[in-house]
Tab-separated table of C-alpha atoms and ligand atoms in Angstrom:
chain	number	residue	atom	x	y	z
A	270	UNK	CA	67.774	76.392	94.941
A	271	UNK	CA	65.691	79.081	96.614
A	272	UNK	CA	67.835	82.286	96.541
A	273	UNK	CA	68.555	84.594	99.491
A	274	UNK	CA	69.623	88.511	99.195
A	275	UNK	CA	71.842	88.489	101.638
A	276	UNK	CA	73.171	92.465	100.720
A	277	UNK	CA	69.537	93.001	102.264
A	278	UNK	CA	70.142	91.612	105.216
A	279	UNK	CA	73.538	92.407	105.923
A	280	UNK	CA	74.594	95.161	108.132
A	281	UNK	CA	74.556	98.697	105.750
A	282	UNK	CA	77.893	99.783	106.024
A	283	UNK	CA	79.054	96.143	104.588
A	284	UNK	CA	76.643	96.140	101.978
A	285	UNK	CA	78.365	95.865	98.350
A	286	UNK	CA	81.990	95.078	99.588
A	287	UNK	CA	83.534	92.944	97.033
A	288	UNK	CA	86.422	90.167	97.679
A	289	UNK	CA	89.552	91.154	97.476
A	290	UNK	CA	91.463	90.752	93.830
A	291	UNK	CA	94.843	90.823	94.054
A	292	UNK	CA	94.629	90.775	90.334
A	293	UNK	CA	96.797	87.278	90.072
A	294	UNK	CA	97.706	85.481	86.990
A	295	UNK	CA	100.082	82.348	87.192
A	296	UNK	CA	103.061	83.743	85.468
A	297	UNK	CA	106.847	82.811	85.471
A	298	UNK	CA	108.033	86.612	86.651
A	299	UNK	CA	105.159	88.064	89.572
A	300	UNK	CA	106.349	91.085	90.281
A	301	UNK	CA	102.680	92.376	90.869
A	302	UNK	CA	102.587	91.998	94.407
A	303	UNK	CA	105.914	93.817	96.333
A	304	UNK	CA	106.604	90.308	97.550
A	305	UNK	CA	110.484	89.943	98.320
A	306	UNK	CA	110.982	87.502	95.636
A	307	UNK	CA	115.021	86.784	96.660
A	308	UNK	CA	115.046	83.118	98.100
A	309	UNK	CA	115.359	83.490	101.669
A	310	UNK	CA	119.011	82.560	102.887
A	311	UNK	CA	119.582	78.785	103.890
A	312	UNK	CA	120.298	79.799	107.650
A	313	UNK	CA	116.850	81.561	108.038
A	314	UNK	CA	115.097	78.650	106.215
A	315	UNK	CA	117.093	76.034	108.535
A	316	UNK	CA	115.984	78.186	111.634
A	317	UNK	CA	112.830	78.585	110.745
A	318	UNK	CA	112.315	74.351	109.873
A	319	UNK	CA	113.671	73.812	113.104
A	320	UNK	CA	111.202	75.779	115.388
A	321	UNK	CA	107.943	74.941	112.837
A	322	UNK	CA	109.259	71.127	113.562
A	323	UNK	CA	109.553	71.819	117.952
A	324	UNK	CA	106.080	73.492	117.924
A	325	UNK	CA	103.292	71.212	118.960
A	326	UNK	CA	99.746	72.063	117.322
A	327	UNK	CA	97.521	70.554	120.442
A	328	UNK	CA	97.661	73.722	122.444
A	329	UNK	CA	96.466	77.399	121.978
A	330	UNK	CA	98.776	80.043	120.945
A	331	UNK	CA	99.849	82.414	123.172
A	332	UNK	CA	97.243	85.143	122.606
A	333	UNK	CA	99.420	88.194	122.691
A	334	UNK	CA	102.721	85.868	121.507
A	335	UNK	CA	104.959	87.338	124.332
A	336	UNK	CA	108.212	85.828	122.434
A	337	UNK	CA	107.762	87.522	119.653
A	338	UNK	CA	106.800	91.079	121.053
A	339	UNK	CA	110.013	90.614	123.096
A	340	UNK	CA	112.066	89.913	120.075
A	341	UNK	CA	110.382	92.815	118.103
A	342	UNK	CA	110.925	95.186	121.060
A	343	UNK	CA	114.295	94.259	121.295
A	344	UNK	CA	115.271	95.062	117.805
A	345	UNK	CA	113.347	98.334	118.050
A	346	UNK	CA	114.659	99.323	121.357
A	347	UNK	CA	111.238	99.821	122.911
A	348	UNK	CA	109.182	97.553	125.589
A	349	UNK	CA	106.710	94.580	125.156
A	350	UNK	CA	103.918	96.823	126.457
A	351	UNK	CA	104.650	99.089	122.996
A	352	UNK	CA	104.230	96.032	120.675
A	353	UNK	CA	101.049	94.490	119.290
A	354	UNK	CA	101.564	91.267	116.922
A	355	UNK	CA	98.990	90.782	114.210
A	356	UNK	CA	97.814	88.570	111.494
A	357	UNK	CA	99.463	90.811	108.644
A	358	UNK	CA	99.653	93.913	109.000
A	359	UNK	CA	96.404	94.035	107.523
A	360	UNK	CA	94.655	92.766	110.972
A	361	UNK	CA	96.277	95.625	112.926
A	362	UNK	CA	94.956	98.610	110.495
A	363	UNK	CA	91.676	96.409	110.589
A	364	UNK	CA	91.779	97.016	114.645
A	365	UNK	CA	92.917	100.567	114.660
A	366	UNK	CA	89.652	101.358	112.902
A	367	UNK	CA	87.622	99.088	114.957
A	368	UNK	CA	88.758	100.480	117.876
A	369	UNK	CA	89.431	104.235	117.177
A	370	UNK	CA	86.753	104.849	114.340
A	371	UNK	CA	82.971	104.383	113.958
A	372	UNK	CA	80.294	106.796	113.414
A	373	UNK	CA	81.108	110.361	114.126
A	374	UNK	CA	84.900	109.904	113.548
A	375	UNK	CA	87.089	110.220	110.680
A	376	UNK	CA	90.136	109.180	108.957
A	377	UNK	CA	92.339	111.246	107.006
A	378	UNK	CA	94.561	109.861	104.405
A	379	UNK	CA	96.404	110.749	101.484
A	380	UNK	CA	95.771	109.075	97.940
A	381	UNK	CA	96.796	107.485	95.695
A	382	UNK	CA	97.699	105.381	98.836
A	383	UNK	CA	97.070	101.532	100.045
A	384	UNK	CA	93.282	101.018	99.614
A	385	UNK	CA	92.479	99.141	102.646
A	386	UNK	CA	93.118	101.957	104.702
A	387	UNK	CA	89.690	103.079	103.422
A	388	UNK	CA	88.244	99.746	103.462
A	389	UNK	CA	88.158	99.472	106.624
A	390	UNK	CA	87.261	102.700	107.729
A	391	UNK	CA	84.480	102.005	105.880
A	392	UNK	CA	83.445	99.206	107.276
A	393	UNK	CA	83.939	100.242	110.882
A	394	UNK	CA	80.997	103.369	109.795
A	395	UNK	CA	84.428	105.771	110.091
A	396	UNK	CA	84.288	109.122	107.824
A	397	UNK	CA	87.429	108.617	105.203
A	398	UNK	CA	88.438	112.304	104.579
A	399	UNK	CA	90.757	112.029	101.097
A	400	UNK	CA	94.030	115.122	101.096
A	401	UNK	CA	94.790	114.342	97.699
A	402	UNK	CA	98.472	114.181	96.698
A	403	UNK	CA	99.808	117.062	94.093
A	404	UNK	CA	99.203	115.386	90.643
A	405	UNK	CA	102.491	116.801	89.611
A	406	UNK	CA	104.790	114.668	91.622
A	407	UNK	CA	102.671	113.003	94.144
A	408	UNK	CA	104.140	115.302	96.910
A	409	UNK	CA	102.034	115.994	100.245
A	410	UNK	CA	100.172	119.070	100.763
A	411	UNK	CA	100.960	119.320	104.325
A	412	UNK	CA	99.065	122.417	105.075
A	413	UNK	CA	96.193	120.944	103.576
A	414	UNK	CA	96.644	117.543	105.763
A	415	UNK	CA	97.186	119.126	108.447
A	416	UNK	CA	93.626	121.216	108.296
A	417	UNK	CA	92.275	118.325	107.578
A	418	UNK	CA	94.198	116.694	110.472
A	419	UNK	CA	92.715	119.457	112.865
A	420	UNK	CA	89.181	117.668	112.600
A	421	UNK	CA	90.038	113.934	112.554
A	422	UNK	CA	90.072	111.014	115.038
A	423	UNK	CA	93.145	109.237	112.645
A	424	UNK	CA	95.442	110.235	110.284
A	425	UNK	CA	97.536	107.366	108.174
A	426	UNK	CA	100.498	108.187	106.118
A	427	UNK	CA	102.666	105.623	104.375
A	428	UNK	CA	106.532	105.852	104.477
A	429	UNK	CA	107.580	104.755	102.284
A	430	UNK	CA	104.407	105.131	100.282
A	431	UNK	CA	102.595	102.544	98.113
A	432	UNK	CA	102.373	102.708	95.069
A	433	UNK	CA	104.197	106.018	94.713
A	434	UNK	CA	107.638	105.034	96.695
A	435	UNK	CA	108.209	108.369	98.707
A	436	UNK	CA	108.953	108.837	102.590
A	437	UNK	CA	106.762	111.345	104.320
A	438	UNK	CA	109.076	113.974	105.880
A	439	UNK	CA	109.458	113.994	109.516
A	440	UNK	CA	108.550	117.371	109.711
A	441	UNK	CA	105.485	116.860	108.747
A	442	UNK	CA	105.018	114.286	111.089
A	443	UNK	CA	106.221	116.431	113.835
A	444	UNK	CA	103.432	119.216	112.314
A	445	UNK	CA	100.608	116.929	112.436
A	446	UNK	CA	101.638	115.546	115.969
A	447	UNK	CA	102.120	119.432	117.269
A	448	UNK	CA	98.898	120.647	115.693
A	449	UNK	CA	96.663	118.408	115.974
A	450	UNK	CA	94.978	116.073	118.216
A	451	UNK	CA	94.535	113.016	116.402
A	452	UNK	CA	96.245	109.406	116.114
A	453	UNK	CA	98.737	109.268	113.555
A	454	UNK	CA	99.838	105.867	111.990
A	455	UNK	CA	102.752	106.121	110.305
A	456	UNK	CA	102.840	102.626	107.944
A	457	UNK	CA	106.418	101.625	107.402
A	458	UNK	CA	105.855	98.017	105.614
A	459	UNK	CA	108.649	99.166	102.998
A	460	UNK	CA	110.924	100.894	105.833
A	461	UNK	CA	113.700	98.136	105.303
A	462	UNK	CA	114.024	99.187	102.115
A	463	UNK	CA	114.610	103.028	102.420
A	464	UNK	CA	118.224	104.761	104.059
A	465	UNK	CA	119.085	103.712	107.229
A	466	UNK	CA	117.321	106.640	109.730
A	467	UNK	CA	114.162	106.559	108.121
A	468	UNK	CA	112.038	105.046	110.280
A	469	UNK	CA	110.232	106.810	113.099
A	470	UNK	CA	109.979	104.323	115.740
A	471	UNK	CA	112.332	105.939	117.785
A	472	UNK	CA	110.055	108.793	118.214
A	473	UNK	CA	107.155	106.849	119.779
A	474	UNK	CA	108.558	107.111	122.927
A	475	UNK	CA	108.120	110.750	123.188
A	476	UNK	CA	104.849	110.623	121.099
A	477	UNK	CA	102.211	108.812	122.394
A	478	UNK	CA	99.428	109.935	119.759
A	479	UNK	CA	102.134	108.200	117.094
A	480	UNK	CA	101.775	104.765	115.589
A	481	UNK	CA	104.377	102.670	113.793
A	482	UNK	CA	102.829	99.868	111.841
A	483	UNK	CA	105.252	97.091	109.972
A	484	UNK	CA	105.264	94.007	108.514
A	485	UNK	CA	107.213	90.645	108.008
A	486	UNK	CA	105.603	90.563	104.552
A	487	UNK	CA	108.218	92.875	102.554
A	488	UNK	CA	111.640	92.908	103.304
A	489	UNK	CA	111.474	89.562	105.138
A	490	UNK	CA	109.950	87.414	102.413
A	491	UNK	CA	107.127	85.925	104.918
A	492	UNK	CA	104.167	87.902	102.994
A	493	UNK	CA	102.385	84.238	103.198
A	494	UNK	CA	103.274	84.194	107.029
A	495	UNK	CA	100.698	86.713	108.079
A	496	UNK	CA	102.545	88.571	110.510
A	497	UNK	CA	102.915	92.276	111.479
A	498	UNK	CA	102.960	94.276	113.622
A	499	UNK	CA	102.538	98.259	115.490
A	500	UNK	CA	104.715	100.063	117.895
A	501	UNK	CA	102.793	102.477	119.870
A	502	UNK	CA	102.463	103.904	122.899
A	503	UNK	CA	101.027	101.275	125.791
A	504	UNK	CA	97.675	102.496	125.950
A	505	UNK	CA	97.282	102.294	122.472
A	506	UNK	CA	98.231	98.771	122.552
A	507	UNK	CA	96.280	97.919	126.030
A	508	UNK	CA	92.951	98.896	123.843
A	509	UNK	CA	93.937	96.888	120.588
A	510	UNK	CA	95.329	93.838	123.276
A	511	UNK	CA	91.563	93.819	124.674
A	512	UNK	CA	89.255	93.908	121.307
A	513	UNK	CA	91.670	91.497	119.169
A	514	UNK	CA	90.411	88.128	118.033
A	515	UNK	CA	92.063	86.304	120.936
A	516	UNK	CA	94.245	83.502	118.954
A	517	UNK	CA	94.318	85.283	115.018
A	518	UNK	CA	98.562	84.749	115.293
A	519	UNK	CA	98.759	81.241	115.220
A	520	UNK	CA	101.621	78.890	117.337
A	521	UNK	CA	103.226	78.082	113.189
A	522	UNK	CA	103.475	81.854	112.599
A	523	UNK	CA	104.686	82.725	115.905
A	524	UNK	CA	107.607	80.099	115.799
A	525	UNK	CA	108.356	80.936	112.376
A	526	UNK	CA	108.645	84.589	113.029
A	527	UNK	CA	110.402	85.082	115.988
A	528	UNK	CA	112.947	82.538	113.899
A	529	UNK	CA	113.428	85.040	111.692
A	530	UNK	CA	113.411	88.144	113.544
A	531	UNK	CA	116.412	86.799	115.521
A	532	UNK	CA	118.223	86.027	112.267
A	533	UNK	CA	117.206	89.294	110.865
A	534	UNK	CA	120.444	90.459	110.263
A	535	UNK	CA	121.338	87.644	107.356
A	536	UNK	CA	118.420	89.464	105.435
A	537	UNK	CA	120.294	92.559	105.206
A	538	UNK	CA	122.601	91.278	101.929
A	539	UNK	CA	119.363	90.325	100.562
A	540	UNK	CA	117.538	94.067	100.742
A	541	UNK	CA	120.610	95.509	99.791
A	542	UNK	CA	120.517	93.811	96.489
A	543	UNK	CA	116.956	94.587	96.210
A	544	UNK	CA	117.474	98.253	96.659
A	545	UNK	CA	120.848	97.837	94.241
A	546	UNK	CA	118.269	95.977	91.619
A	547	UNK	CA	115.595	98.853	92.335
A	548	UNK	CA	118.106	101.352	90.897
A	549	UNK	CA	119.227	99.376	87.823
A	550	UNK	CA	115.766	98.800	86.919
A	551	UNK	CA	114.407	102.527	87.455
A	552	UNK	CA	117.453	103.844	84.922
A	553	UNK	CA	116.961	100.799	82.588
A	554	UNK	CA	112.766	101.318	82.555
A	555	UNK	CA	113.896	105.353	81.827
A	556	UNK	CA	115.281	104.563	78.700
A	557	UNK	CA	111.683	103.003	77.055
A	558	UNK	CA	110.385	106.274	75.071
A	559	UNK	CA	108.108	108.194	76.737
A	560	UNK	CA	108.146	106.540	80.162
A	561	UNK	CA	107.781	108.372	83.600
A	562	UNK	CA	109.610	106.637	86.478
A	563	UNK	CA	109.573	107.959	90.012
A	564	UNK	CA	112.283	107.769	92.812
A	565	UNK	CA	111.018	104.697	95.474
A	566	UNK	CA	112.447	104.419	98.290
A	567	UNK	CA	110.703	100.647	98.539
A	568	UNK	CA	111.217	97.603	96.754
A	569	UNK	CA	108.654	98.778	93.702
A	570	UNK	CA	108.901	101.353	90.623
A	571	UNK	CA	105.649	103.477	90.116
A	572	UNK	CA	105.899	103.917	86.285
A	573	UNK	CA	103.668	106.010	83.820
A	574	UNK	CA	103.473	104.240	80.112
A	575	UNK	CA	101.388	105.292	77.185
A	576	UNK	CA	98.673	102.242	76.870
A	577	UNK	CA	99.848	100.906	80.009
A	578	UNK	CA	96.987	98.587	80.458
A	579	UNK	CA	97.081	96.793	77.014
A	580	UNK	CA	101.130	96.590	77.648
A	581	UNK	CA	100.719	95.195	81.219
A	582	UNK	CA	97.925	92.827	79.609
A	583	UNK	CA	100.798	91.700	76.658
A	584	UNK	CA	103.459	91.372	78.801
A	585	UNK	CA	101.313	89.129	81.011
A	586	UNK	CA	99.951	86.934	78.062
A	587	UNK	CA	103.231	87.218	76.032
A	588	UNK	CA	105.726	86.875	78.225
A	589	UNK	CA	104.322	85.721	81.438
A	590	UNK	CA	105.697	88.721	83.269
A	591	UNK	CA	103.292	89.725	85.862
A	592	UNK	CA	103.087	93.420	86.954
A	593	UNK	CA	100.408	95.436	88.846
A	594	UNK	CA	98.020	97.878	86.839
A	595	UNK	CA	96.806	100.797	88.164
A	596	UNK	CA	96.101	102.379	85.412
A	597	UNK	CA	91.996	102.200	86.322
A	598	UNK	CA	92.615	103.728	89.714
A	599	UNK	CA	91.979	107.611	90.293
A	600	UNK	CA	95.425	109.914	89.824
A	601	UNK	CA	97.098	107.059	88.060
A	602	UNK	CA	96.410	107.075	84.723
A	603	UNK	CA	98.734	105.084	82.827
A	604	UNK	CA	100.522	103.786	86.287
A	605	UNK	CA	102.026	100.549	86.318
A	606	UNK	CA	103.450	99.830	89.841
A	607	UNK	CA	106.625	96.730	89.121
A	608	UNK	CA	107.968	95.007	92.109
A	609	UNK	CA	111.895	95.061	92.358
A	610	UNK	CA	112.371	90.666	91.731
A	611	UNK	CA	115.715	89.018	91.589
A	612	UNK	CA	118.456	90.453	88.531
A	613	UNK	CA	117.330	87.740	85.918
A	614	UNK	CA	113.181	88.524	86.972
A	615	UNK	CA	114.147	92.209	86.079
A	616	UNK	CA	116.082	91.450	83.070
A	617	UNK	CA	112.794	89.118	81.558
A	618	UNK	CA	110.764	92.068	82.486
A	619	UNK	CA	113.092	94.610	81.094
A	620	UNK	CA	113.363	92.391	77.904
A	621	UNK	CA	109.844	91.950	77.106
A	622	UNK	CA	108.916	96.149	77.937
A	623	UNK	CA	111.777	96.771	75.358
A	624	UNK	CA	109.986	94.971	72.764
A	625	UNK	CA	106.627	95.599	73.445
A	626	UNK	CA	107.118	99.259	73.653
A	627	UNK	CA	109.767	99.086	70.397
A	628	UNK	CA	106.722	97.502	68.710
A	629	UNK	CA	103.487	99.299	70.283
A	630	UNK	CA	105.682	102.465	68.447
A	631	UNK	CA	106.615	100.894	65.228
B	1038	PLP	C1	101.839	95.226	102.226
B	1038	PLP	C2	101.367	96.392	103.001
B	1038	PLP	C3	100.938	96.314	104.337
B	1038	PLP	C4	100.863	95.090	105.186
B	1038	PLP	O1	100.680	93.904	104.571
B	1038	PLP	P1	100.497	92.580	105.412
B	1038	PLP	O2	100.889	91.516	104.459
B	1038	PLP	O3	99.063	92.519	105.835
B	1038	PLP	O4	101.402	92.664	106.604
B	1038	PLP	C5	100.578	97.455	104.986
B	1038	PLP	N1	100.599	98.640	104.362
B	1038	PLP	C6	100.999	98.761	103.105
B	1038	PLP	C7	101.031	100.109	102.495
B	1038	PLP	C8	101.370	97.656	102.368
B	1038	PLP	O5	101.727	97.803	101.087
């Protein structure tokens, strides 16, 4: 077969972008990927079956799903016009760059954070400025963002964070919206999972340089839906509304997740024993010698292990317990980052670390 180098031809700034590896193994226990791994309740299913079965395929989804945004704005207490829906979450950080980055502008962020953030910037030609968290305890430097923050188009902050589990302190959101002039996402896909009152939606109204992005892909089990969304102010979402692929949120994932946005308060047993479980685990993982766990505020432990790529590797061979590594990634030496799965998932996992680690120090 004659052979073609595409990475010539392609545009630079997309030159050399690999796939994405979500680093999956079939195992028995996946708790690699902060899915909500709690069966969803048998009302929310039911619903759910019921509008997937009314929904006829033949037509074209409702490009900006108007149902939806008025379910989501109802919850949240804003309007339609301050609600964009998007395939994942993913599509709508995708945009943001698309439509506020490109050459000449940049992003600030604040690592070790989610990766695509930079991705993307990336690929939309946008400057990706890094304020590195403290290596002590991953804390903020908020002077040092917000100097940064002084020259940039974006800023994006996670809240709770991934992989490291802490909120960013509304303080220094209110700093970064007072002194400087850029956009500031806030991304609060774990927000379900952290004390009532920490979420800053509330504040968009009086912000309109501040972004909410969220997800049904955590708390609300639907991670294979592809659905979330941002609350913004309606300018912000006028520009996204007019540069979106027209029909990415299909009519099945539309139906499905206004179904369970109106039932979305017979998922609140089911993050309560998450966050319950999330506590259990973090004191039980403390008690393996020499382990590091910090305090989440999600439905994931950040954990520091001696040989913690070998142990993730046994555990996944072993045992069939899948975790995340990030061990390879820069400020995370030794970092394993474990999903919070049902009470028997944590006990397999908890089981097998016991031993392994009992036996990596024999
Ligand atoms: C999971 C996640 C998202 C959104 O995921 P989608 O499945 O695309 O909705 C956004 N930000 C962070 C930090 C995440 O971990």
């Amino acid at each position: 077969m004659p052979s073609l180098n595409a990475n010539e031809r392609v545009r630079p700034a997309l030159a050399g972008f690999e796939p994405y590896d979500p680093a999956f193994s079939p195992c028995e226990v996946n708790l690699s990927a902060n899915e909500n791994t709690h069966p969803l309740p048998e009302s929310v299913r039911e619903a759910i079956a019921r509008s997937l079965v009314a929904t006829p395929l033949n037509r074209y989804p409702d490009p900006l799903a108007n149902e939806l945004r008025d379910e989501l704005a109802d919850w949240h207490g804003v309007k339609r016009e301050n609600v964009m829906v998007g395939n994942g979450g993913d599509e709508l950080l995708f945009n943001l760059l698309f439509s506020f980055g490109g050459p000449g502008r940049s992003l600030v962020v604040a690592p070790p954070c989610f990766e695509e953030y930079k991705n993307f910037a990336k690929m939309c030609e946008t400057e990706v400025v890094e304020v590195w968290r403290r290596e002590s305890d991953y804390s903020l430097d908020a002077d040092a963002l917000i100097e940064a923050g002084r020259h940039a188009t974006l800023i994006m902050l996670t809240s709770p964070n991934n992989p490291t589990g802490d909120l960013v302190d509304p303080e220094l959101v209110r700093r970064l919206l007072d002194q400087t002039d850029a956009l500031v996402l806030l991304d609060e896909a774990y927000v379900e999972f952290a004390e009532e009152g920490a979420s800053l939606v509330s504040w968009v109204h009086d912000n309109p340089r501040l972004m909410i992005l969220r997800t049904l892909s955590k708390a609300f089990a639907l991670a294979g839906l592809r659905c979330g969304y941002l609350i913004a102010d309606p300018a912000v979402i006028d520009v996204l509304a007019a540069i979106r692929q027209i029909y990415s949120e299909d009519v099945l994932a539309q139906a499905a997740a206004t179904a369970a946005v109106r039932m979305r308060s017979e998922l609140v047993p089911v993050v309560n024993d998450i966050v319950l479980e999330r506590e259990r685990l973090a004191r039980e993982l403390l008690t393996l010698s020499s382990a590091t766990v910090w305090p989440s505020h999600a439905n994931f432990l950040l954990m520091r292990l001696p040989h913690a790529a070998r142990i993730r590797a046994r555990l996944r061979d072993e045992y069939s317990v899948l975790v995340r590594d990030f061990s390879y990634a820069p400020g995370l030496a030794d970092c394993l980052r474990i999903s919070v799965g049902t009470r028997e998932e944590n006990d397999a996992l908890l089981t097998a670390l016991h031993a392994l680690v009992e036996g990596e120090d024999a």
